[in-house]
Tab-separated table of C-alpha atoms and ligand atoms in Angstrom:
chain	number	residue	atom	x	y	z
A	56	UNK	CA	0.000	0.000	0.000
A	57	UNK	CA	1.538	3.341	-0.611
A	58	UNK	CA	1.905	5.112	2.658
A	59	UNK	CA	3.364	8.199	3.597
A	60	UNK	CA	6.989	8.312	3.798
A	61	UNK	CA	7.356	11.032	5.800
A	62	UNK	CA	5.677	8.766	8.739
A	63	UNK	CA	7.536	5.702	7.557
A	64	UNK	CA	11.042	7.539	8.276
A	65	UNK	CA	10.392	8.033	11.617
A	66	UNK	CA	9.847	4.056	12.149
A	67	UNK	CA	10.479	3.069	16.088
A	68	UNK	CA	13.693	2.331	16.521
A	69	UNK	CA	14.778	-1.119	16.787
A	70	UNK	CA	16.928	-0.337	20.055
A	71	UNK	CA	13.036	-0.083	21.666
A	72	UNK	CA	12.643	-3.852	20.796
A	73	UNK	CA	14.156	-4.953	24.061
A	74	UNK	CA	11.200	-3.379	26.154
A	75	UNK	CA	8.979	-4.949	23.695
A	76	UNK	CA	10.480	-8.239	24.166
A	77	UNK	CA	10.493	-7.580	28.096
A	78	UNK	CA	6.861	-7.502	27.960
A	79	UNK	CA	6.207	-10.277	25.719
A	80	UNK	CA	8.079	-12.471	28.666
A	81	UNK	CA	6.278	-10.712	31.752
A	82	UNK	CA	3.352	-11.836	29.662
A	83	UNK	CA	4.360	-15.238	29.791
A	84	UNK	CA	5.007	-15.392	33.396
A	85	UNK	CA	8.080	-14.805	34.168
A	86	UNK	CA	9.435	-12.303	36.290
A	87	UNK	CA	10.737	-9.600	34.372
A	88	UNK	CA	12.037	-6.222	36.694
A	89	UNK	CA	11.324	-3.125	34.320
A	90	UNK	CA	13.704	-0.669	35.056
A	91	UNK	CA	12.657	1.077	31.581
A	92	UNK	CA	9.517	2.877	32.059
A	93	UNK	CA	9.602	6.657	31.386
A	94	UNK	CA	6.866	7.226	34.265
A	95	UNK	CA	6.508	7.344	38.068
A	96	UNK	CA	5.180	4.590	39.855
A	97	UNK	CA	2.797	6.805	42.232
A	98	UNK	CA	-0.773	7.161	41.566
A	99	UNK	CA	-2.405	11.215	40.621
A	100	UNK	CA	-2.578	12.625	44.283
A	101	UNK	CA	-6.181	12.403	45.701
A	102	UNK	CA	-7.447	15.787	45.615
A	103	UNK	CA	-6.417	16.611	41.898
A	104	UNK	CA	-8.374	13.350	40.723
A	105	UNK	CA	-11.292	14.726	43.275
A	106	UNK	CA	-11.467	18.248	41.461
A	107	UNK	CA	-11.739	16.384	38.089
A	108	UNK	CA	-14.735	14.110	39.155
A	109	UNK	CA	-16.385	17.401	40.590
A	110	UNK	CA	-15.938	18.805	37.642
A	111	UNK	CA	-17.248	16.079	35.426
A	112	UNK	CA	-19.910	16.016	37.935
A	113	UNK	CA	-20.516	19.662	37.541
A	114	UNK	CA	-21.236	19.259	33.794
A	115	UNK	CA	-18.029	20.766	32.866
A	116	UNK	CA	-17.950	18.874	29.449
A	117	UNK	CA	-18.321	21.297	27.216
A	118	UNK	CA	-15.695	22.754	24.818
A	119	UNK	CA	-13.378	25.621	26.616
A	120	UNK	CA	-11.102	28.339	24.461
A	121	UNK	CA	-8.812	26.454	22.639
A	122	UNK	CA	-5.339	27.309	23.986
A	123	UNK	CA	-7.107	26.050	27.120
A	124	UNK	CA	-9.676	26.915	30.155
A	125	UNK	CA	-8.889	30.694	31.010
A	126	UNK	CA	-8.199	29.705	34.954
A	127	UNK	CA	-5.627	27.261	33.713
A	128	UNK	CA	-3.914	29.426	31.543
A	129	UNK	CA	-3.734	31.805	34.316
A	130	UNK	CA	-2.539	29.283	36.572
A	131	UNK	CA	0.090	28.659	34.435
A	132	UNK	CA	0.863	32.314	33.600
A	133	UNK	CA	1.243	32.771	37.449
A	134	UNK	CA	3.647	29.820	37.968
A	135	UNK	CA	6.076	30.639	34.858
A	136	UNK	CA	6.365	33.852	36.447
A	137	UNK	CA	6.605	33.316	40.235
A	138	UNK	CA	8.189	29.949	39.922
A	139	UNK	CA	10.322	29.783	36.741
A	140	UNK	CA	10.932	33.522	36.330
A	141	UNK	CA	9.704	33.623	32.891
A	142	UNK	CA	8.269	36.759	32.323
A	143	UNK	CA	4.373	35.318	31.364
A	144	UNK	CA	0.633	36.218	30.510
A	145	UNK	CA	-2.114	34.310	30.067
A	146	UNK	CA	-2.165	35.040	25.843
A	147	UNK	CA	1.445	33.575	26.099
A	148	UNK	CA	-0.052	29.979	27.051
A	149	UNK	CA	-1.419	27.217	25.487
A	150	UNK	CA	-2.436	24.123	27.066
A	151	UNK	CA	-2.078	20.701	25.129
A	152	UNK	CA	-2.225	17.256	25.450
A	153	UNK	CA	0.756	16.597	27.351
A	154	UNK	CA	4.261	18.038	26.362
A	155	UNK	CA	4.984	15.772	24.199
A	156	UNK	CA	1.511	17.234	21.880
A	157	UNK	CA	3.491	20.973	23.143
A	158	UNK	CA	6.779	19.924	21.489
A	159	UNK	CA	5.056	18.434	18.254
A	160	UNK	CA	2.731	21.673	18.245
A	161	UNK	CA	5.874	24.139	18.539
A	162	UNK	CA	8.124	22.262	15.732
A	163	UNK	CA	4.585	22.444	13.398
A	164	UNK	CA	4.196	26.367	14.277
A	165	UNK	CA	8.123	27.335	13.163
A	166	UNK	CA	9.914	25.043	11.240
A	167	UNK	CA	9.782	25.165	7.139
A	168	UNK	CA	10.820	22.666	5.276
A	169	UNK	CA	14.497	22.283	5.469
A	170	UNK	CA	14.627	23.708	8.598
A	171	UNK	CA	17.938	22.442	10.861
A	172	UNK	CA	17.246	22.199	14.495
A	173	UNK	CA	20.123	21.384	16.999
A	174	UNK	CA	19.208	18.638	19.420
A	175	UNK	CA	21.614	18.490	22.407
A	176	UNK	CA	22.547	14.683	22.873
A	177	UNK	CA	21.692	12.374	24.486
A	178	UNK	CA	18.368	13.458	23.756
A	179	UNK	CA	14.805	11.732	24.396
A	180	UNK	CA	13.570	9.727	21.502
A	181	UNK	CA	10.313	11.873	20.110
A	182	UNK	CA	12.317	15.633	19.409
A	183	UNK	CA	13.800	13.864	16.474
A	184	UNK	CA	10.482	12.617	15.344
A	185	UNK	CA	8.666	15.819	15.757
A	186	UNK	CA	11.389	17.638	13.901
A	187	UNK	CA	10.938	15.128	11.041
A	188	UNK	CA	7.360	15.428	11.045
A	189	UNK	CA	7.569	19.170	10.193
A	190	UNK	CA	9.657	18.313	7.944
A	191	UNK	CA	13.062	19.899	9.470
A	192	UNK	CA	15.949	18.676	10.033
A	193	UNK	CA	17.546	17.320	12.718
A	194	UNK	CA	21.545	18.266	13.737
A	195	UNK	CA	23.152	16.163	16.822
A	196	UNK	CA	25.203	17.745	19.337
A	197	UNK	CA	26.453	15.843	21.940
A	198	UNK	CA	27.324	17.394	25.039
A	199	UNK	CA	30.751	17.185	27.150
A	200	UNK	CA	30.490	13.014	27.784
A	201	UNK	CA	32.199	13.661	31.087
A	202	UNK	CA	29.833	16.563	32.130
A	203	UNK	CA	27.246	16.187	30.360
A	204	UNK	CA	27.140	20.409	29.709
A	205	UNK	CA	27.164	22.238	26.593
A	206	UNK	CA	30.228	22.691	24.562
A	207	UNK	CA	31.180	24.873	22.069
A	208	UNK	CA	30.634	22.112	19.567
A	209	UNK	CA	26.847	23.962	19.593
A	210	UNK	CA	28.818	27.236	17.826
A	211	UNK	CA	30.464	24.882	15.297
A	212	UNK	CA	27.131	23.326	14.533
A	213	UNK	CA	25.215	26.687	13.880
A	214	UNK	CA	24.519	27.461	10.375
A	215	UNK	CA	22.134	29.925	8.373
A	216	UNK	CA	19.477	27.396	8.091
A	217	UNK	CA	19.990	26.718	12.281
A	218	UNK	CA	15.967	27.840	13.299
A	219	UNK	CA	15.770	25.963	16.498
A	220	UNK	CA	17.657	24.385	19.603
A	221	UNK	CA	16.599	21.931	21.741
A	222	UNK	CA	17.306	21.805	25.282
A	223	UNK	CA	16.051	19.060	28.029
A	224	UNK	CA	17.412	20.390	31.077
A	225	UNK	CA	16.437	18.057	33.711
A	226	UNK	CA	17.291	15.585	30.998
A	227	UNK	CA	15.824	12.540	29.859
A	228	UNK	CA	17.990	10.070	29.662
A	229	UNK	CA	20.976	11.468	31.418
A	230	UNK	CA	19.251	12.850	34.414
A	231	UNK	CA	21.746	15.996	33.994
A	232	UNK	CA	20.978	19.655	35.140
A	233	UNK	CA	22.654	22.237	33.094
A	234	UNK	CA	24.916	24.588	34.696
A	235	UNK	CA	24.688	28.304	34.427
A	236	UNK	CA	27.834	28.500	31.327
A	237	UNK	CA	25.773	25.991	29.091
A	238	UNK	CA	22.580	27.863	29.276
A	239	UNK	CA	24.594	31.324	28.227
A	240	UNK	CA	25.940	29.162	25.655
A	241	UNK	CA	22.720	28.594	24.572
A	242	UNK	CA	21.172	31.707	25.362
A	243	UNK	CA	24.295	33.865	23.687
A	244	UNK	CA	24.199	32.091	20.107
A	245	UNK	CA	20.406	32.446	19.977
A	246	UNK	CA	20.535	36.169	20.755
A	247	UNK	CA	23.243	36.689	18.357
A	248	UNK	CA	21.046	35.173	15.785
A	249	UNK	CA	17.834	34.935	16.628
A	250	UNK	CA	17.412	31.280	16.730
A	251	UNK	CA	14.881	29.602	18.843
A	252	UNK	CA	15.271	27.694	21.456
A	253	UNK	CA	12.551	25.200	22.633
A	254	UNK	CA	13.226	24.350	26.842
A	255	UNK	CA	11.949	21.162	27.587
A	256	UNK	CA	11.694	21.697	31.534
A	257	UNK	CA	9.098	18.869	32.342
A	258	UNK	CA	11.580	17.335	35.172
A	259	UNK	CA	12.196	20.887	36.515
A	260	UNK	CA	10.585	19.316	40.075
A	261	UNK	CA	12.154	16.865	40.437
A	262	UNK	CA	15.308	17.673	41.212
A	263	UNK	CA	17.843	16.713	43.691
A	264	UNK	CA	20.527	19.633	44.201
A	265	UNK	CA	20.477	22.909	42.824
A	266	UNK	CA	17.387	24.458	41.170
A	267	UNK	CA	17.570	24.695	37.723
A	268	UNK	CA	17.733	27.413	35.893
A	269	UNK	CA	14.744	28.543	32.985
A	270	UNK	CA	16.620	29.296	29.785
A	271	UNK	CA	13.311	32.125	28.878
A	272	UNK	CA	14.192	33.836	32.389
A	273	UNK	CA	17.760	34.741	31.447
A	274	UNK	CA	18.100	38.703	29.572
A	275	UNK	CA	16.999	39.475	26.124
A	276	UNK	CA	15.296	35.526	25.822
A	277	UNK	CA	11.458	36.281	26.445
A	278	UNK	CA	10.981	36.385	22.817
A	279	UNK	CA	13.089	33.593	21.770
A	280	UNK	CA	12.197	30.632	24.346
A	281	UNK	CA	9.184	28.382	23.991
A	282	UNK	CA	9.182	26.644	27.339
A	283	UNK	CA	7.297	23.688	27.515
A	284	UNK	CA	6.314	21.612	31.096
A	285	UNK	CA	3.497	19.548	32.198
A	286	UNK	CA	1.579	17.666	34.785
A	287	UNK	CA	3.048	13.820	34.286
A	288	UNK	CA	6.003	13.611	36.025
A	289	UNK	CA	5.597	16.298	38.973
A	290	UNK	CA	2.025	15.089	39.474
A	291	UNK	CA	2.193	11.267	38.539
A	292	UNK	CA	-0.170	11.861	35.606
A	293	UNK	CA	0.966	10.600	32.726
A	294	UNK	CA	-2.345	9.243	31.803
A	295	UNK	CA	-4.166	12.518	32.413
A	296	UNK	CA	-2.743	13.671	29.051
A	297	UNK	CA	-1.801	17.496	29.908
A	298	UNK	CA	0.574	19.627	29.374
A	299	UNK	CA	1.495	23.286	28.406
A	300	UNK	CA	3.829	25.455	26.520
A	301	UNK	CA	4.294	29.676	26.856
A	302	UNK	CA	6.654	31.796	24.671
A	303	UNK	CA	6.080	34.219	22.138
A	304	UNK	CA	3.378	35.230	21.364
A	305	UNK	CA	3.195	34.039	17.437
A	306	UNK	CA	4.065	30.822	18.215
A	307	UNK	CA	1.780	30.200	20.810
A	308	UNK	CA	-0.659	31.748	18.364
A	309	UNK	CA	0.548	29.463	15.859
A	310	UNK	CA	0.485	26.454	17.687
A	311	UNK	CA	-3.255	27.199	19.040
A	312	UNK	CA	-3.967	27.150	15.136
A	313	UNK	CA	-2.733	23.664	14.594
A	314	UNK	CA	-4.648	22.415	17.565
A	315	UNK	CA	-7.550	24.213	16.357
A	316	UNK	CA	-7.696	21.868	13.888
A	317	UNK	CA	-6.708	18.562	15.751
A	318	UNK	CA	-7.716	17.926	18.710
A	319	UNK	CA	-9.456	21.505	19.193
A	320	UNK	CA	-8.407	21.655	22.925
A	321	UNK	CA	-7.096	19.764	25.959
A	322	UNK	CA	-10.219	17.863	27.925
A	323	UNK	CA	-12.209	20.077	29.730
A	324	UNK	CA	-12.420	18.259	32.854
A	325	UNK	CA	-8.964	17.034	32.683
A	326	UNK	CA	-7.779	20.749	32.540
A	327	UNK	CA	-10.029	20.994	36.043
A	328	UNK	CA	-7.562	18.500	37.104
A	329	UNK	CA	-4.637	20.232	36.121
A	330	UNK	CA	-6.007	23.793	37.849
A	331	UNK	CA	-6.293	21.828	41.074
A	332	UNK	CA	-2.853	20.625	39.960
A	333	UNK	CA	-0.753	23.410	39.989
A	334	UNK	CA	-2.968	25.911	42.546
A	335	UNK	CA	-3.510	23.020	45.520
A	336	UNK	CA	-1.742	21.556	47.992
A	337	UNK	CA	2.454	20.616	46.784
A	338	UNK	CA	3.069	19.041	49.990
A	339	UNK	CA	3.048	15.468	47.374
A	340	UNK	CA	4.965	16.535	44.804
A	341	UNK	CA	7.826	17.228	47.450
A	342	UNK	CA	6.694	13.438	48.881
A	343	UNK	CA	7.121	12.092	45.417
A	344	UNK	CA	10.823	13.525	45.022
A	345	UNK	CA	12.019	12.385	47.940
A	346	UNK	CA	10.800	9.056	47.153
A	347	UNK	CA	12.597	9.472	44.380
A	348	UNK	CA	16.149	11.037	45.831
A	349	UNK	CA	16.182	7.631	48.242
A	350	UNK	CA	15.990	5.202	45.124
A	351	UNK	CA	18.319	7.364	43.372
A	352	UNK	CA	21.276	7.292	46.118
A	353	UNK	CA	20.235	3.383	46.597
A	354	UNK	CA	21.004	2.599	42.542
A	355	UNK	CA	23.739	5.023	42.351
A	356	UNK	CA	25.371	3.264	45.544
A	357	UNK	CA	25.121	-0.197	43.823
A	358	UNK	CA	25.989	0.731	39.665
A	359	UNK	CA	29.155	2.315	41.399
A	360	UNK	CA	29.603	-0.660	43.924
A	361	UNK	CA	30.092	-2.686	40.623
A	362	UNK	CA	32.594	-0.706	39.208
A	363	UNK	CA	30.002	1.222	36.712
A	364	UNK	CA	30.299	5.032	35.775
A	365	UNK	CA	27.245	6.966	36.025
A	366	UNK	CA	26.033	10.663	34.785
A	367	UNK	CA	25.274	13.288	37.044
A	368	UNK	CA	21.807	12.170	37.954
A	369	UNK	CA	20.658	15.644	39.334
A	370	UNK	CA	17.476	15.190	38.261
A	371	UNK	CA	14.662	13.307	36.536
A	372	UNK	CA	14.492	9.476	37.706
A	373	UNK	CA	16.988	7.879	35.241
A	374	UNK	CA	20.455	6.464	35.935
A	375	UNK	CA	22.635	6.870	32.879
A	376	UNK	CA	25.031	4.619	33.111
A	377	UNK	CA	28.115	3.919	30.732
A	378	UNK	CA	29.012	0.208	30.069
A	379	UNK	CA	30.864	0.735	27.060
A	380	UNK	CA	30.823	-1.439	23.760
A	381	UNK	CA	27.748	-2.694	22.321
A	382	UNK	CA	24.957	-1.259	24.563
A	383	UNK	CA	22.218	-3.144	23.001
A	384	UNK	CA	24.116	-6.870	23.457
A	385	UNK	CA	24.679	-5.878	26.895
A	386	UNK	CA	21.200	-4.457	27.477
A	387	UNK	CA	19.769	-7.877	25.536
A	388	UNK	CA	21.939	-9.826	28.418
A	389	UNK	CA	20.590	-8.301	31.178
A	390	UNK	CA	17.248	-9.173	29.840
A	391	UNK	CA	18.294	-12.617	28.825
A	392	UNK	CA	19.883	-13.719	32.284
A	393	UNK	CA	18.981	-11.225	34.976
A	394	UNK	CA	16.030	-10.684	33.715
A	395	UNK	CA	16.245	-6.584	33.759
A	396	UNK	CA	14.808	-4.736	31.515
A	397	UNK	CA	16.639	-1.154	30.292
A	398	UNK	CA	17.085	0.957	27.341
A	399	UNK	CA	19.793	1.145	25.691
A	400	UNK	CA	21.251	4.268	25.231
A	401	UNK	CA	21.448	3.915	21.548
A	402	UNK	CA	18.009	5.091	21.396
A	403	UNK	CA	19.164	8.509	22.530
A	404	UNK	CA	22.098	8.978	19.890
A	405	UNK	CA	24.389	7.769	23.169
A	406	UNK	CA	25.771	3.947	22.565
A	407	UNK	CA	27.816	2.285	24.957
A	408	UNK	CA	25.643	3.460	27.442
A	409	UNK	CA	21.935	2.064	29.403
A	410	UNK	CA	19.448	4.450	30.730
A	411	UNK	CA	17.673	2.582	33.922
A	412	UNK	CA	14.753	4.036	35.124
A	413	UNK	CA	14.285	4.456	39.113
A	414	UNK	CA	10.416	4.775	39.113
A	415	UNK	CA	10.284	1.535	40.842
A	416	UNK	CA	9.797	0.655	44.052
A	417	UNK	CA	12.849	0.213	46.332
A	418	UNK	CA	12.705	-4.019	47.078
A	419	UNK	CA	12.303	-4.013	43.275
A	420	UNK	CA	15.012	-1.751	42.183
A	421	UNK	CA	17.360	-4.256	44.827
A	422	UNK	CA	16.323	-7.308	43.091
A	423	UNK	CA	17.231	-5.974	40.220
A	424	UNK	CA	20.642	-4.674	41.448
A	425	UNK	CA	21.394	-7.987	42.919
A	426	UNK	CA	20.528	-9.935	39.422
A	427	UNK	CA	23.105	-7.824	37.485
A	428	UNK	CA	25.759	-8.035	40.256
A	429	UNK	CA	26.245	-11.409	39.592
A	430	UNK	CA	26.579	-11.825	35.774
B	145	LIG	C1	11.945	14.823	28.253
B	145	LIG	C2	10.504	14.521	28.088
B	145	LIG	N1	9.707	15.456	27.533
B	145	LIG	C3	8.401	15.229	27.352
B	145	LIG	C4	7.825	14.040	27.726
B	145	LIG	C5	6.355	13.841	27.446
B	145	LIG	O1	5.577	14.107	28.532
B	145	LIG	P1	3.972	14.103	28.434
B	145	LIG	O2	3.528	12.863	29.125
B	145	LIG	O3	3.531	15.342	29.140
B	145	LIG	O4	3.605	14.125	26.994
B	145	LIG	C6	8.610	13.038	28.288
B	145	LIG	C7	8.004	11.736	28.649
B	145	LIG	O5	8.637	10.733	28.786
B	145	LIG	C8	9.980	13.294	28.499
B	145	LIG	O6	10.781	12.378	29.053
């Protein structure tokens, strides 16, 4: 059948076999640990699933303004400002369906065909994909492999057809924070020449040292930042499908014109959710992360224990850790005979290296230590 070969170039990659395969044997019985799941392990805290039932309850199923319901977007306004320092409004926000529908949204709005956009590697697997989608095209630049912070690589990789940079900062898969220097990095080249940069912050709470740093709160960067966040991995909803971008103005205009004509808006009742979200009690959230900072000194203590280098880990819940040679044998062997399950870190333009998640609870994530220790 003739099918479109824009969609068939961004096929999965075969790297993501392995979790298929680990599923195919926890199917079967046997007792696979997953240490590759991209989401926490928590369930939504009570009262944001209450204020989406009393909304549902309330009738609130009718269509809302489509860069979202106006409390939301004010919500969101409010916490980009107070929190993140981005200078914010309300017509500066759009809310989505998750970040992920933010980051696809954002590459639709700017990029023409032939577009180059920088992705800062490792990078998570969908940038590339959205990129391709709008038909740009992607550039990799890894960062320092000892570090894991921006080099000047980034200047040498800047050309007249550079429109966009993408920054993950907590990242996913390394877990690193970027220092102060890479952001200027950043934040100098696109000021020079007016590239965009789109600041993928959704791990900015959870984070286990310093506070990172909003690339669209730093001088002169208002109009050249599209920041996007959301409500899955501070608030445990992943399901919940929400999340938000702000920036300029055009773009956000832009983007509310392709979801115009998608999905028209985020739920209505799930955006109720979201309000309670961000404006109620963050006394979980805090719970969540420190949940989180225990498992992550627990798997840190062990990879080193056996004599494994790690990356920084300052934030997210991934341990990056490098094993060297062919990533995807060793990550097939782990599934093979200790019965761990991980992504390689080919998937995210980093080979020689495994990204294991630590949204699992603590007995499990020392089973699953103890199984590789002994192969
Ligand atoms: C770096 C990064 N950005 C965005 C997302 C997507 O989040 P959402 O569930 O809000 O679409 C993920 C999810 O794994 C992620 O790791």
């Amino acid at each position: 059948m003739n099918l479109s070969s824009r969609i068939g170039g961004i096929a999965p990659s075969a790297t993501l076999a392995i979790a298929g395969r680990a599923k195919a044997l926890q199917r079967a019985g046997v007792d696979v640990i997953s240490l590759s799941v991209g989401e926490p392990d928590f369930d939504t805290p009570a009262h944001i699933t209450a204020a989406c039932i009393a909304a549902l309850q309330r009738g609130e199923t009718h269509y809302t303004p489509g860069a979202g319901l106006p409390a939301l977007l004010e919500a969101i306004a409010d916490v980009s400002t107070t929190r993140n320092r981005i200078p914010c409004t309300p017509d500066r926000v759009i809310v989505t369906a998750g970040a992920k529908d933010a980051i696809h949204q954002a590459m639709q709005a700017v990029l023409n065909p032939g577009d180059e956009v920088i992705v800062l590697t490792p990078d998570w697997v969908s940038y590339e994909a959205c990129i391709r989608l709008a038909d740009g095209v992607p550039v990799f630049v890894p960062v320092d492999p000892s570090t894991f912070q921006v080099t000047d690589a980034l200047l040498e990789a800047v050309t007249d057809r550079t429109r966009m940079i993408v920054v993950n900062s907590p990242s996913n898969p390394s877990g690193a924070v970027l220092n102060r220097r890479s952001l200027d990095l950043v934040a100098d080249v696109c000021r020079d020449r007016g590239i965009l940069v789109l600041s993928d912050e959704i791990y900015e709470r959870l984070v286990y040292g310093a506070k990172p740093v909003s690339l669209g709160s730093l001088p002169g960067m208002e109009e050249l930042v599209v920041t996007v966040n959301g409500f899955s991995k501070a608030y445990a909803m992943t399901g919940w499908r929400l999340g938000w971008a702000v920036g300029p103005k055009p773009v956000i205009d832009y983007m509310a014109r392709v979801q115009g004509h998608t999905t028209s808006q985020a739920v209505t009742f799930v955006m109720h959710g979201g309000l309670a979200a961000l404006t109620g009690d963050q006394a979980p959230v805090e719970e969540m992360r420190r949940a989180f900072d225990e498992r992550r000194r627990y798997i840190l203590g062990r990879l080193h224990e056996m004599g494994l280098a790690t990356a920084p880990a300052d934030g997210a819940f991934y341990a990056f850790v490098e094993v060297g040679g062919d990533d995807v044998a060793t990550a097939s062997r782990w599934l093979d005979e200790a019965r761990v399950a991980v992504t390689p870190g080919s998937a995210f333009h980093a080979p020689g290296w495994l990204r294991l998640s630590y949204a699992t609870a603590l007995p499990r994530l020392a089973e699953a230590m103890d199984r590789v220790a002994v192969l």
